[in-house]
Short mmCIF file of C-alpha atoms in Angstrom, two decimals:
data_model
loop_
_atom_site.label_atom_id
_atom_site.label_comp_id
_atom_site.label_asym_id
_atom_site.label_seq_id
_atom_site.Cartn_x
_atom_site.Cartn_y
_atom_site.Cartn_z
CA MET U 1 -1.19 5.62 12.73
CA GLY U 2 1.65 8.04 13.03
CA GLY U 3 5.38 8.11 13.19
CA ALA U 4 8.19 9.34 11.06
CA ILE U 5 9.00 7.60 7.80
CA GLY U 6 12.56 7.20 6.63
CA LYS U 7 15.06 4.88 5.01
CA ASP U 8 15.20 1.37 6.38
CA THR U 9 18.94 1.16 7.07
CA GLN U 10 18.66 -2.55 7.96
CA SER U 11 17.41 -3.41 4.46
CA GLN U 12 19.41 -4.33 1.35
CA ILE U 13 16.65 -2.63 -0.70
CA SER U 14 17.59 1.02 -1.23
CA VAL U 15 13.98 2.20 -1.67
CA ARG U 16 12.54 0.39 1.38
CA GLN U 17 11.33 2.70 4.10
CA LYS U 18 9.99 2.10 7.57
CA VAL U 19 8.36 3.86 10.51
CA LEU U 20 11.00 5.41 12.76
CA LYS U 21 11.07 7.51 15.91
CA ASP U 22 9.97 11.08 15.18
CA GLU U 23 13.38 12.54 16.01
CA THR U 24 15.32 10.21 13.66
CA PRO U 25 17.55 12.26 11.33
CA ASP U 26 16.41 12.38 7.69
CA SER U 27 12.93 11.09 8.56
CA LYS U 28 9.64 12.90 7.97
CA LYS U 29 6.62 12.94 10.25
CA SER U 30 3.62 11.14 8.82
CA LEU U 31 0.05 10.36 9.77
CA THR U 32 -2.53 8.01 8.24
CA ARG U 33 -6.03 7.35 9.57
CA PHE U 34 -7.43 3.86 9.00
CA GLU U 35 -11.11 2.91 9.09
CA ARG U 36 -12.23 -0.71 8.88
CA ILE U 37 -14.97 -1.12 6.29
CA LYS U 38 -15.35 -4.91 6.23
CA SER U 39 -13.54 -7.90 7.67
CA PHE U 40 -13.21 -11.23 5.90
CA LYS U 41 -11.56 -14.45 7.04
CA THR U 42 -7.99 -13.41 6.18
CA THR U 43 -8.49 -9.94 4.70
CA THR U 44 -9.78 -6.57 5.86
CA LEU U 45 -11.04 -3.82 3.58
CA LEU U 46 -9.83 -0.47 4.92
CA ARG U 47 -10.36 3.16 4.12
CA CYS U 48 -6.95 4.80 4.41
CA ILE U 49 -6.85 8.55 4.85
CA PRO U 50 -3.33 9.96 4.66
CA LYS U 51 -3.01 13.25 6.53
CA THR U 52 0.52 13.78 5.22
CA GLY U 53 1.91 12.89 1.82
CA ARG U 54 4.99 10.72 2.21
CA THR U 55 6.18 8.30 -0.46
CA ASN U 56 4.57 4.87 0.08
CA GLN U 57 3.05 6.17 3.31
CA ILE U 58 0.03 3.86 3.42
CA ARG U 59 2.15 0.84 2.49
CA VAL U 60 4.82 1.65 5.10
CA HIS U 61 2.29 2.27 7.87
CA LEU U 62 0.39 -0.96 7.18
CA ASP U 63 3.62 -2.96 6.96
CA SER U 64 4.80 -1.52 10.28
CA ILE U 65 1.84 -3.12 12.06
CA GLY U 66 2.15 -6.43 10.21
CA HIS U 67 -0.76 -5.89 7.79
CA SER U 68 0.77 -5.28 4.38
CA LEU U 69 -1.28 -4.66 1.27
CA ILE U 70 -2.38 -7.71 -0.66
CA GLY U 71 -0.20 -8.05 -3.75
CA ASP U 72 2.54 -5.71 -2.51
CA LYS U 73 5.85 -6.94 -3.89
CA LEU U 74 8.05 -4.79 -1.63
CA TYR U 75 6.39 -4.37 1.75
CA GLY U 76 5.33 -7.45 3.67
CA ARG U 77 8.10 -9.48 2.07
CA SER U 78 11.67 -10.13 3.10
CA ASP U 79 14.56 -8.55 1.23
CA ASP U 80 15.34 -11.98 -0.22
CA GLU U 81 11.77 -12.41 -1.52
CA PHE U 82 11.79 -8.96 -3.12
CA LEU U 83 15.20 -9.56 -4.72
CA GLU U 84 13.93 -12.93 -6.01
CA PHE U 85 11.03 -11.05 -7.64
CA ILE U 86 13.43 -8.55 -9.27
CA ARG U 87 15.59 -11.37 -10.63
CA TYR U 88 12.48 -13.16 -11.93
CA VAL U 89 11.23 -10.07 -13.82
CA LYS U 90 14.68 -9.21 -15.18
CA ALA U 91 14.91 -12.77 -16.53
CA GLY U 92 11.69 -12.17 -18.48
CA GLY U 93 9.13 -13.34 -15.92
CA HIS U 94 5.74 -11.66 -15.69
CA PRO U 95 5.47 -9.01 -12.93
CA SER U 96 2.43 -10.78 -11.45
CA TRP U 97 4.96 -13.26 -10.00
CA PRO U 98 2.81 -16.41 -10.12
CA GLY U 99 2.69 -18.45 -6.96
CA HIS U 100 3.99 -15.65 -4.76
CA LEU U 101 1.15 -13.11 -4.88
CA GLU U 102 -2.53 -13.32 -4.07
CA THR U 103 -3.30 -10.89 -6.91
CA SER U 104 -1.53 -9.58 -10.00
CA ARG U 105 -1.23 -6.11 -8.43
CA GLN U 106 -1.35 -4.46 -5.05
CA MET U 107 -4.84 -3.90 -3.76
CA LEU U 108 -4.59 -0.14 -3.22
CA HIS U 109 -7.03 2.19 -4.94
CA ALA U 110 -7.54 5.95 -4.64
CA SER U 111 -11.32 6.26 -4.56
CA ARG U 112 -11.16 10.00 -4.00
CA LEU U 113 -8.45 12.64 -4.37
CA SER U 114 -8.89 16.23 -3.28
CA PHE U 115 -6.50 19.15 -3.47
CA LYS U 116 -6.48 22.91 -3.81
CA HIS U 117 -6.10 23.81 -7.49
CA PRO U 118 -2.85 25.79 -7.94
CA VAL U 119 -4.38 28.27 -10.40
CA THR U 120 -8.00 28.74 -9.26
CA ASP U 121 -7.28 28.17 -5.54
CA ARG U 122 -10.49 26.13 -5.40
CA MET U 123 -10.76 22.61 -4.02
CA ALA U 124 -10.76 20.01 -6.79
CA THR U 125 -12.12 16.54 -6.04
CA PHE U 126 -11.94 13.48 -8.25
CA GLU U 127 -13.66 10.16 -7.52
CA SER U 128 -13.15 6.73 -9.02
CA PRO U 129 -15.07 3.49 -8.39
CA LEU U 130 -13.27 0.30 -7.43
CA PRO U 131 -11.73 -1.45 -10.45
CA ARG U 132 -13.31 -4.71 -11.59
CA ASP U 133 -10.40 -6.90 -10.44
CA PHE U 134 -10.59 -5.33 -6.97
CA ILE U 135 -14.33 -6.08 -6.77
CA GLU U 136 -13.76 -9.65 -7.97
CA TYR U 137 -11.09 -10.18 -5.33
CA LEU U 138 -13.45 -8.93 -2.59
CA GLU U 139 -16.30 -11.11 -3.89
CA ASN U 140 -13.96 -14.12 -3.71
CA GLN U 141 -13.15 -13.22 -0.10
CA LYS U 142 -16.88 -13.25 0.74
CA GLU U 143 -17.19 -16.74 -0.72
CA ASN U 144 -14.34 -17.98 1.50
CA LEU U 145 -15.92 -16.90 4.81
#
């Protein structure tokens, strides 16, 4: 999935971005590769490989094709829904936003990060297994097939 990422000028939310035409002023080219790992009834587990490093790139790309991250409070929701969430939290509500989200957090996990170390100039790679709540969510999806 490619396309430039820039400010969503149609949104009331100042931080919301969207995929735009490559030549749009103040946008930045972006590219993410998606690989389907497993499909469930209403959910798909993906491997997302960003080839560029834009803010919220994976979230913006998935939202642009109508497949937002599970538990994402910003993308995949209307401006009104997001503003309702902000008001709820500011009034002392818990950020998990009961009744509105499938999970208490967005289901995005960096299983592996690699980069060239700025001092040694060697590639550094770090890996992390899926967190327990992520695994439990996926196990629940299997049960609902």
